[in-house]
Coordinates of C-alpha atoms in Angstrom, one line a residue:
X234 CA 36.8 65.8 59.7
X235 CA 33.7 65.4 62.3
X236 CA 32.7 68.6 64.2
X237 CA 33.6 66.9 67.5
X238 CA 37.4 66.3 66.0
X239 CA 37.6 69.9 65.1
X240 CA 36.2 71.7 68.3
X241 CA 38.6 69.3 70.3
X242 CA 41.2 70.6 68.4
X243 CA 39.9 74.4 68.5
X244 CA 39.5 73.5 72.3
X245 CA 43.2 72.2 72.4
X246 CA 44.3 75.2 70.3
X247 CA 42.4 77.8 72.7
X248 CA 44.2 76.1 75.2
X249 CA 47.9 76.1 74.0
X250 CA 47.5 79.5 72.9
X251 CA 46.6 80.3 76.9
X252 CA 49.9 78.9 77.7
X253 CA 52.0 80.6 75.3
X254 CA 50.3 84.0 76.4
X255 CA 50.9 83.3 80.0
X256 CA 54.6 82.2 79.1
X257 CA 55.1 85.6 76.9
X258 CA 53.6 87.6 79.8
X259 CA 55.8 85.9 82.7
X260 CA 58.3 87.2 80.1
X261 CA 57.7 90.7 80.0
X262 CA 57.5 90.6 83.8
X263 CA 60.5 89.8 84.6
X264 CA 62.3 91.3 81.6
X265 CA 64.4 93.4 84.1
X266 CA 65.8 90.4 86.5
X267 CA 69.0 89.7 85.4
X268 CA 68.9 86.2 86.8
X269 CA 65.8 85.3 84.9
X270 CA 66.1 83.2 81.5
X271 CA 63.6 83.7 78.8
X272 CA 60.8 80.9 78.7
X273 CA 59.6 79.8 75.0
X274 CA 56.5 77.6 74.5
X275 CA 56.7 75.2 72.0
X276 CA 54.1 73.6 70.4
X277 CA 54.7 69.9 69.4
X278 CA 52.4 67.3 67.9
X279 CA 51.7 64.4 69.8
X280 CA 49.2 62.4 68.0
X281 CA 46.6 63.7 65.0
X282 CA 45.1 66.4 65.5
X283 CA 46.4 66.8 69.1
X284 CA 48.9 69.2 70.3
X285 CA 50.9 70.2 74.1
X286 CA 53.1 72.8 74.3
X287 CA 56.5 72.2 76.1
X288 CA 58.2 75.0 78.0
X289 CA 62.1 75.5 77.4
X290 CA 64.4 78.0 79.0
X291 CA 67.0 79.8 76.6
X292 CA 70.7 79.3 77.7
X293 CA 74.0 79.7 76.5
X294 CA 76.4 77.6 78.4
X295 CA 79.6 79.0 77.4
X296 CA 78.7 82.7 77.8
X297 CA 77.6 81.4 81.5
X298 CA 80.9 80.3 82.2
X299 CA 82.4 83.1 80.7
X300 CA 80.6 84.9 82.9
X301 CA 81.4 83.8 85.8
X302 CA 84.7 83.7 85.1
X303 CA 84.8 87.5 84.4
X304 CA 82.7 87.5 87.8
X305 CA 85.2 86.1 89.8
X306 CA 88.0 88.0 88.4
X307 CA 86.7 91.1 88.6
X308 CA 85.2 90.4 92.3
X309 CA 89.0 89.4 93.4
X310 CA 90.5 92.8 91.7
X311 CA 87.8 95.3 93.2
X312 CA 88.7 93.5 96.7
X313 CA 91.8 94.6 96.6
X314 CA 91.7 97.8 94.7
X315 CA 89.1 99.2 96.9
X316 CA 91.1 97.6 100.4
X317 CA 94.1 99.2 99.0
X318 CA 92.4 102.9 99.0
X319 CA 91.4 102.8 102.4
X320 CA 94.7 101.3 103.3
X321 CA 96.4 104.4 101.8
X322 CA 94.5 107.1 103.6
X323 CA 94.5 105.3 106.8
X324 CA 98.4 105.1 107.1
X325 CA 98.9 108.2 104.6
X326 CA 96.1 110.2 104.9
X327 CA 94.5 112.4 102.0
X328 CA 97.5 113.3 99.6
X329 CA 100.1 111.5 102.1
X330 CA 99.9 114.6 104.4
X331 CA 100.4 112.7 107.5
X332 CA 103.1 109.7 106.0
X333 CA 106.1 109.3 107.0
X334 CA 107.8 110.5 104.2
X335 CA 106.0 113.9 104.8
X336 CA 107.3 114.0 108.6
X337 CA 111.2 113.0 107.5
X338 CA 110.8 115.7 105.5
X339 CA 109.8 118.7 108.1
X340 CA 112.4 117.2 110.6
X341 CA 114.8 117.9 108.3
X342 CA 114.2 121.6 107.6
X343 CA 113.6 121.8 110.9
X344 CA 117.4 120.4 111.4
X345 CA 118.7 123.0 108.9
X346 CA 117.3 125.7 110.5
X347 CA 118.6 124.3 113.8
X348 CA 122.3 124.3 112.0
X349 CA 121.8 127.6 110.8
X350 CA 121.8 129.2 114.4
X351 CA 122.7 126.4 117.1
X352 CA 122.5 128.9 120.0
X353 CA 118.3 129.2 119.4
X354 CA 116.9 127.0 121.7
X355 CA 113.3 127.1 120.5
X356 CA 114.6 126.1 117.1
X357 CA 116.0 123.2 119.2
X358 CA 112.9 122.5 120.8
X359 CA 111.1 122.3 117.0
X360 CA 113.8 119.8 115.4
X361 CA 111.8 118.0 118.5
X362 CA 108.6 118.7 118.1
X363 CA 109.4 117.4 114.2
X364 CA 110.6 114.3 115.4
X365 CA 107.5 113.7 117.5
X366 CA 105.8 113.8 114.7
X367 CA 107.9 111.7 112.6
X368 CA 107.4 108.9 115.6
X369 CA 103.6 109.9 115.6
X370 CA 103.2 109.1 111.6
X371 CA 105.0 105.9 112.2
X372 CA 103.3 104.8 115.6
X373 CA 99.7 105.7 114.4
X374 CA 100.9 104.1 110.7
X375 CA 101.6 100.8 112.4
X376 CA 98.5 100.9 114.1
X377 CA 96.7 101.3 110.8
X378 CA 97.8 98.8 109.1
X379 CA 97.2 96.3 112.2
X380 CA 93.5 97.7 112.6
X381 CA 93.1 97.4 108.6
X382 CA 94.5 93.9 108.8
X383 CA 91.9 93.3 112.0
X384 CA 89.4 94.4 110.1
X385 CA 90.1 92.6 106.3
X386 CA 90.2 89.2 108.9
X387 CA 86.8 90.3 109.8
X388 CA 86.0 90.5 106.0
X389 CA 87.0 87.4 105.1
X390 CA 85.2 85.6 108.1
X391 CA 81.7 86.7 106.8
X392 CA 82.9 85.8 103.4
X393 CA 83.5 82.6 104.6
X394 CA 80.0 82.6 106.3
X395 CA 78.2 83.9 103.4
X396 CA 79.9 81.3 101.0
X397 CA 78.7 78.3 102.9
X398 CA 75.2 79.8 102.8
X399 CA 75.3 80.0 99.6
X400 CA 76.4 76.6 98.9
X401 CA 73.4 75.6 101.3
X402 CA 70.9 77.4 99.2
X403 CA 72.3 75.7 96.1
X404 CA 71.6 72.2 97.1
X405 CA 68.2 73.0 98.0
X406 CA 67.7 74.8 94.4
X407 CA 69.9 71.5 93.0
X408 CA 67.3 69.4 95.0
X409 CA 64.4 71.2 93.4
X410 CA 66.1 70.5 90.2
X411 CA 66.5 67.1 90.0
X412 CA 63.1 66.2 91.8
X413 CA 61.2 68.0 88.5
X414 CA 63.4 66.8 86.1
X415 CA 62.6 63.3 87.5
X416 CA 58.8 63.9 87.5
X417 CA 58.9 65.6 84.0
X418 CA 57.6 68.9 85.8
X419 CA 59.0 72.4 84.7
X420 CA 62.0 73.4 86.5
X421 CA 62.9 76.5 84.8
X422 CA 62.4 78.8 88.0
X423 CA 64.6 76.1 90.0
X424 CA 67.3 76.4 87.4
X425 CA 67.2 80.2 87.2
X426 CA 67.6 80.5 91.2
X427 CA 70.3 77.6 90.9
X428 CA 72.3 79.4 88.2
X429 CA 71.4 82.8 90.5
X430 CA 73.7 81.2 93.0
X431 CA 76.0 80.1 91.0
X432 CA 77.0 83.7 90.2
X433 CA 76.8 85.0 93.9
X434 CA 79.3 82.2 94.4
X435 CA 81.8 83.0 91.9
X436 CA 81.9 86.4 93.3
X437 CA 83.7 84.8 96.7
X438 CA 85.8 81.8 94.6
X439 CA 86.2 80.9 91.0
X440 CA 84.2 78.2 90.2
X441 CA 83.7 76.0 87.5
X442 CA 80.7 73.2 86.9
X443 CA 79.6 69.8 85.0
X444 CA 76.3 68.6 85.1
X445 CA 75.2 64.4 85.7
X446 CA 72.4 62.6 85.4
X447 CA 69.3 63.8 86.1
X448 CA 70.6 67.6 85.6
X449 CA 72.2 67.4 89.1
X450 CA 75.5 69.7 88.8
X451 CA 78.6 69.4 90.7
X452 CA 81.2 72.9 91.4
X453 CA 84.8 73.1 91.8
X454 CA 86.8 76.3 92.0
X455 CA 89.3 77.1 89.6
X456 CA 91.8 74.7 91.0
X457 CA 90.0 71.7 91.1
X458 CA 89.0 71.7 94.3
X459 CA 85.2 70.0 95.1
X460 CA 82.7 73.2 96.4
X461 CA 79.8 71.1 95.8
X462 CA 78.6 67.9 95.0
X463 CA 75.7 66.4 96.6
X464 CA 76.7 68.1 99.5
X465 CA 78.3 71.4 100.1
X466 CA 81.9 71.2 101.1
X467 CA 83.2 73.2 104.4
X468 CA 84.3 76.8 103.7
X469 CA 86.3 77.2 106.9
X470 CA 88.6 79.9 108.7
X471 CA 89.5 80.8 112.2
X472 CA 89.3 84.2 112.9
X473 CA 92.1 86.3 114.9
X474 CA 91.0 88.9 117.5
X475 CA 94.0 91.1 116.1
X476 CA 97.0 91.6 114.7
X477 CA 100.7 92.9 115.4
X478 CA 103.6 93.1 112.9
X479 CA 104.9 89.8 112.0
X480 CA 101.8 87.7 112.7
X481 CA 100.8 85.6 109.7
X482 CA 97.2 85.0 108.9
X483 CA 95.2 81.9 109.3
X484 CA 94.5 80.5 105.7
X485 CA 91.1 79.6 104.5
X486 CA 90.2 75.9 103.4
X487 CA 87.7 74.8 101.4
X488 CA 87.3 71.1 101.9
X489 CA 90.5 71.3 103.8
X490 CA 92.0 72.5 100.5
X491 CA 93.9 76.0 101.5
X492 CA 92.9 78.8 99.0
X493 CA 96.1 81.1 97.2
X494 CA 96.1 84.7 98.0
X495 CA 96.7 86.7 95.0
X496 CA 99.9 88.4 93.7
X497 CA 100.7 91.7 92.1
X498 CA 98.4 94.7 91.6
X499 CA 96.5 93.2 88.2
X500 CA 96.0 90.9 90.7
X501 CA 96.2 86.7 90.1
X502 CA 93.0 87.0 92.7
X503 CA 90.4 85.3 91.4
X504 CA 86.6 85.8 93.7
X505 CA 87.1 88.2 97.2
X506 CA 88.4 85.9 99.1
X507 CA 91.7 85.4 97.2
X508 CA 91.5 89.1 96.7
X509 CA 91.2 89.8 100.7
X510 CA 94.0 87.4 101.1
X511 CA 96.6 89.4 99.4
X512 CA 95.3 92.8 101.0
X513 CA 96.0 91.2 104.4
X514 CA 99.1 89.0 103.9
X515 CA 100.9 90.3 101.4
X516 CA 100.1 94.5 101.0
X517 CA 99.1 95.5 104.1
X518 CA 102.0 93.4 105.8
X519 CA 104.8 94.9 102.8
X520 CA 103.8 98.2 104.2
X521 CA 104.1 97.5 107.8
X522 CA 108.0 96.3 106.8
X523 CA 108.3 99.4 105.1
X524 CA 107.2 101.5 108.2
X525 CA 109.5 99.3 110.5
X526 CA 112.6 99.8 107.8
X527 CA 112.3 103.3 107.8
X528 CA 112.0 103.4 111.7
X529 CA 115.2 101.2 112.1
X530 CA 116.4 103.9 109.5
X531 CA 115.9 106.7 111.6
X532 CA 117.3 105.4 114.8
X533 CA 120.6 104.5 113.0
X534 CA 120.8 108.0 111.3
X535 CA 120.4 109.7 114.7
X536 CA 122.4 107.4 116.5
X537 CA 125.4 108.8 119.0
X538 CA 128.6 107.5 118.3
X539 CA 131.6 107.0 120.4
X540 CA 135.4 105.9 120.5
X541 CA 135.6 102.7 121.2
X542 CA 132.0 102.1 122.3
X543 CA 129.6 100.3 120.8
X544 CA 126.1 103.4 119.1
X545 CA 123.6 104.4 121.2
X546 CA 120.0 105.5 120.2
X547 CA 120.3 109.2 119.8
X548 CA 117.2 111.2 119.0
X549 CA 115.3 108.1 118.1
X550 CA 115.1 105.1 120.9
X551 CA 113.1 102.3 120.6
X552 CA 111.6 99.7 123.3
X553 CA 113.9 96.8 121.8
X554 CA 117.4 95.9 122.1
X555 CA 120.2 96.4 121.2
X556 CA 119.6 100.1 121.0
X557 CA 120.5 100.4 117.8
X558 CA 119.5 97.4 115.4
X559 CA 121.3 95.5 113.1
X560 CA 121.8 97.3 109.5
X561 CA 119.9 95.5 106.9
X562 CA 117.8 93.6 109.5
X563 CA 113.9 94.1 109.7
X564 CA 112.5 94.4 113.4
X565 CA 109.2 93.5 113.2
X566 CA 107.2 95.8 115.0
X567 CA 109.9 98.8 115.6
X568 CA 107.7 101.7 113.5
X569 CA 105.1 100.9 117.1
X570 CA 108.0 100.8 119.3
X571 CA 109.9 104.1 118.0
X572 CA 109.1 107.2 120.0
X573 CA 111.8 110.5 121.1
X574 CA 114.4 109.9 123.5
X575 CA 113.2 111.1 126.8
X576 CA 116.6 112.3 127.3
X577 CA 116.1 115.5 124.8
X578 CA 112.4 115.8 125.1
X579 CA 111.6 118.8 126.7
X580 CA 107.9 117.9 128.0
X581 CA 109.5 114.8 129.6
X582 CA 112.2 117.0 131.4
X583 CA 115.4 116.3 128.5
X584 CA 117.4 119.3 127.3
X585 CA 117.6 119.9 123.2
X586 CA 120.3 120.6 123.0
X587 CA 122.0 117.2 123.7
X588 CA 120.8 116.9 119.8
X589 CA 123.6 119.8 119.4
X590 CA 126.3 118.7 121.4
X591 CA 125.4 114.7 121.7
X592 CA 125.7 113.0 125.5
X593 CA 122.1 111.6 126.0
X594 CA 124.2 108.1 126.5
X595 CA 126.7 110.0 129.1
X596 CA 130.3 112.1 129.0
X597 CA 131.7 109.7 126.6
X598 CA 129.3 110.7 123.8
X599 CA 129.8 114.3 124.0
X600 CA 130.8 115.7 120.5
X601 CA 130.7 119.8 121.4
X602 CA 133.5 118.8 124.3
X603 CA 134.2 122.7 124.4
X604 CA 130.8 123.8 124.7
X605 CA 130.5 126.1 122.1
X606 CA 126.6 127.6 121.5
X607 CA 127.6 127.8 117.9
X608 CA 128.3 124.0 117.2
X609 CA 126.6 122.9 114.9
X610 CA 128.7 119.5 113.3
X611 CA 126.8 117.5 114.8
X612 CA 123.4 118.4 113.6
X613 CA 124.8 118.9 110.0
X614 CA 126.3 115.6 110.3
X615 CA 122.5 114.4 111.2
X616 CA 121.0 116.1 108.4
X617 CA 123.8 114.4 106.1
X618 CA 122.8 110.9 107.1
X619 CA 119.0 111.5 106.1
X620 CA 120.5 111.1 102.7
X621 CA 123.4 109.2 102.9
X622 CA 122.8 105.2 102.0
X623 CA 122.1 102.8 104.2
X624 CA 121.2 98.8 103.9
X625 CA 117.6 97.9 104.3
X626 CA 116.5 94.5 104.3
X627 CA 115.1 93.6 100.8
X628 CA 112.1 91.9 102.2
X629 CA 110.1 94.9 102.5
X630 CA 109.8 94.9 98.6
X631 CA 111.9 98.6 98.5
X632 CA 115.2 99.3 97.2
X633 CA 117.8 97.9 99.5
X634 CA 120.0 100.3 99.6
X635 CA 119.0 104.3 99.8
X636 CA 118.9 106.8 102.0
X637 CA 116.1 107.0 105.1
X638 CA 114.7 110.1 103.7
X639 CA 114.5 107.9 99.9
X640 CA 113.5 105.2 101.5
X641 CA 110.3 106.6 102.6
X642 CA 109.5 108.7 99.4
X643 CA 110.0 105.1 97.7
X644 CA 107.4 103.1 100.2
X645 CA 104.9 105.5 98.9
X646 CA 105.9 105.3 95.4
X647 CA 105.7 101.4 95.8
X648 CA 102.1 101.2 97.3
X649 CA 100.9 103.9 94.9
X650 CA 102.2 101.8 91.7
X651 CA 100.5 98.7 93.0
X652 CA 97.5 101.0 93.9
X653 CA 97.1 102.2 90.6
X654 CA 97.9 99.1 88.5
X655 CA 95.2 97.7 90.7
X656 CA 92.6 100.8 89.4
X657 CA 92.8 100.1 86.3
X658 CA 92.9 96.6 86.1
X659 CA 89.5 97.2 87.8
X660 CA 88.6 99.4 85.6
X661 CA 89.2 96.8 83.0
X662 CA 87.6 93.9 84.4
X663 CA 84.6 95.4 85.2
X664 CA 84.2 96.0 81.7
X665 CA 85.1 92.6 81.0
X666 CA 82.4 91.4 83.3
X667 CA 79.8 93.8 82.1
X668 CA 80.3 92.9 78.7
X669 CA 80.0 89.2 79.3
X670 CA 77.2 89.4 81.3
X671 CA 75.6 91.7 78.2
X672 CA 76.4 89.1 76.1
X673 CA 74.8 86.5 78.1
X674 CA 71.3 88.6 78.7
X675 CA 71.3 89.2 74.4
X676 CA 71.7 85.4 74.1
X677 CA 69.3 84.4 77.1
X678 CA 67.3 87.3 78.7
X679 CA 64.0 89.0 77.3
X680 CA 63.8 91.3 74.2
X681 CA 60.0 93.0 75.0
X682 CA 59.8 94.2 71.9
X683 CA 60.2 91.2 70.5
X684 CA 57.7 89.1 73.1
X685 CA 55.1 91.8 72.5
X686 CA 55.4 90.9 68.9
X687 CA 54.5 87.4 69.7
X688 CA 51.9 88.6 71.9
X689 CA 50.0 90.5 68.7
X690 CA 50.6 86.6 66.8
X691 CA 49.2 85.0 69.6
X692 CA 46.2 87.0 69.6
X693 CA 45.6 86.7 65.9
X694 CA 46.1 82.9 66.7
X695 CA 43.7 83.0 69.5
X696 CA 41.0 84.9 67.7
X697 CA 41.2 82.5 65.3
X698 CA 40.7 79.6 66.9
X699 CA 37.7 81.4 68.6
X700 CA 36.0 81.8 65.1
X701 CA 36.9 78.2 64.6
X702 CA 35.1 77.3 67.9
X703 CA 31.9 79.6 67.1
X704 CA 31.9 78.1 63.6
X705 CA 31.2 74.4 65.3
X706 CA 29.2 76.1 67.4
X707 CA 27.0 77.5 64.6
X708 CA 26.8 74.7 62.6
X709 CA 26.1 71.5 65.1
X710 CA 23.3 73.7 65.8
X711 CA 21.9 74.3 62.4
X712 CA 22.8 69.8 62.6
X713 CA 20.3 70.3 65.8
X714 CA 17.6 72.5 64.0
X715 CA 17.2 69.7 61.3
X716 CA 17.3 66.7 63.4
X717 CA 14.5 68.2 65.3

């Protein structure tokens, strides 16, 4: 071997070995960005005696998609888990201390009490204080669940804007990829940001990806439906201003494709759009039924009855006809509409005591005909059709047939079953997720330990070729000395 052959190649080694340390440093730098794949420098022979080293990124393609399948999953569940919460204090409040169920409940001790001495007025006068409040619960319930749907529409509409910035990001990172795999440059930093996206996308929709020619990739979601390729495709959705009972959502398209709301409370969701979806469609409007149910409940229980003439809203009236719905028929709306019947309101100039004796609809609906202060039939025979069965429309997703007192009790034992099989199916994908994504940085992040390792070889390699390169240098000059 000539001295110039072997300080070319102690020049090339120096060289390599420069790349491989900065490679091993970049590394360590970024050791704590998830999004960052582990760079290796490889050193390949080209010709004799001369070497270039070649960088390559570590992946794992199926732990990626596994990933971001556990992404999307988990992203749709915590949506709704989290929605659901705040959806339950906001109707409910803390413990259910302001529900429904809670008010039916003081209204009717307060009617026992009433029964148990007819002739006290200002036990009169809190059977109607406890029916405001019953009509409170239920008019500021409605509200909530209106505001919360307001509000999830809100969600979804910077979801929707956030998605299709995303999906602009990603074909300027799928740009950047395909340009340096054309011109042979290193596109490892593109491929991290594009794979970076990839996972902020899955968190909105489920996606799935297959990459062509020139490492350009095109994403569906988990239905097939094109998200990218080439071009984004539109992520659209037309807000509403607001909500009342009844009113169905506008659906959101992606490339005029409308995406699925999920179902139950281990949710079929799949990315926080699906996930906010069934919190404003499906749970949030269930409730609302619930709360109108147990409203048209209330007004039938407390209805005044008559020969030969058709019930007439009693202690409960509502801003509908007829005055008294249909049995088994849901109102939308009627838990906003419910309120006291002016009639035996005290503050709005009604007498009490037509709860006693009955007549707020006129003569005819009298039951204490003889005026007696101690009659109380009629507000035991109130009290006895809290309880007493009555047909609710099985829409609302509650037993169909119970009692208006039951009927509440069960609304809250419905959303709190949903609510908690929601927890911990969170619970549980957020392990999955966590898991997969530790699984995915073992395979394809940075071990330090194990890059400064190869930093100590690398030296040794380095210091090395740096004897090699004084060793030429030594003895082309001794060559020198004797020439001259």
């Amino acid at each position: 071997m000539s001295l110039s052959t072997a300080l070319s190649i102690a020049q090339s080694a120096l060289m390599n070995t420069a790349k491989q340390t900065s490679v091993v440093s970049r590394n360590v730098a970024d050791a704590d960005n998830p999004n960052y794949s582990r760079r290796q420098a490889v050193v390949t022979s080209t010709a004799p005696g001369a070497r270039s080293v070649d960088i390559q990124r570590a992946t794992n393609d199926l732990l990626f998609r596994q990933n971001l399948g556990a992404l999307s999953a988990w992203s749709g569940q915590n949506a709704l888990y989290s929605g659901m919460d705040q959806l339950g204090v906001s109707v409910n409040g803390v413990d259910n201390a302001s529900s429904p169920s809670t008010a039916i409940g003081n209204l009717q001790q307060a009617l026992q009490l009433y029964a148990t001495s007819p002739s006290n007025q200002n036990l009169g006068a809190s059977v109607i204080d406890a029916a405001k409040q019953v009509v409170r619960s239920l008019n500021e319930g409605s509200k909530a669940v209106q505001d919360f749907r307001t509000q999830t529409d809100s969600q979804i509409a910077t979801a929707v804007d956030d998605i299709n910035s995303l999906l602009s990001q990603f074909q300027d990172a799928n740009t950047a990829v395909m340009s340096g795999t054309r011109s042979g440059t290193d596109v490892s930093d593109a491929l991290d940001q594009r794979d970076a996206l990839l996972k902020k996308i899955s968190d909105y929709v489920p996606v799935s990806t297959f990459t062509r020619g020139d490492n350009d990739m095109v994403i569906t979601t988990g239905d097939g439906t094109t998200l990218f390729e080439t071009i984004p495709r539109t992520v659209s959705f037309a807000p509403s201003s607001g909500y009342t009972a009844g009113a169905a959502g506008n659906a959101v398209y992606i490339d005029n494709v409308p995406i699925s709301a999920g179902t139950g409370g281990n949710t079929s969701a799949s990315g926080k759009l699906a996930g906010l979806l069934q919190l404003r469609d499906s749970v949030a409007s269930t409730m609302q039924s619930q709360l109108d149910e147990t409203a048209r409940g209330l007004i039938t229980a407390f209805a005044e009855t008559a020969p030969s003439l058709p019930n007439a809203a009693g202690l409960f009236t509502w801003s509908g006809a007829p005055a008294v719905p249909a049995a088994g028929t849901l109102v939308n709306g009627l838990a906003a509409s419910i309120s006291v019947n002016a009639a035996m309101d005290p503050s709005a100039g009604g007498n009490p005591t037509l709860l006693r004796d009955g007549g707020a609809n006129g003569a005819a609906y009298v039951a204490n005909t003889g005026g007696g202060a101690s009659y109380s039939s009629l507000l035991v025979a109130y009290g006895d059709r809290l309880d007493q069965p009555m047909t609710f429309d099985p829409a609302a997703g509650v037993s169909a047939t119970s009692s208006v007192s039951d009927y509440a009790a069960n609304s809250i034992g419905w959303f709190e079953g949903v609510r908690q099989q929601a927890s911990t199916a969170s619970d549980a994908k957020e392990a999955l997720a966590s898991r997969s994504a530790e699984a995915l940085s073992n395979a394809t992040g940075v071990n330090v330990d194990q890059e400064m390792s190869l930093l100590l070889d690398l030296e040794h390699t380095y210091q090395a070729s740096a004897r090699m390169m004084k060793t030429v240098d030594d003895m082309m000059t001794a060559l020198l000395n004797a020439v001259e």
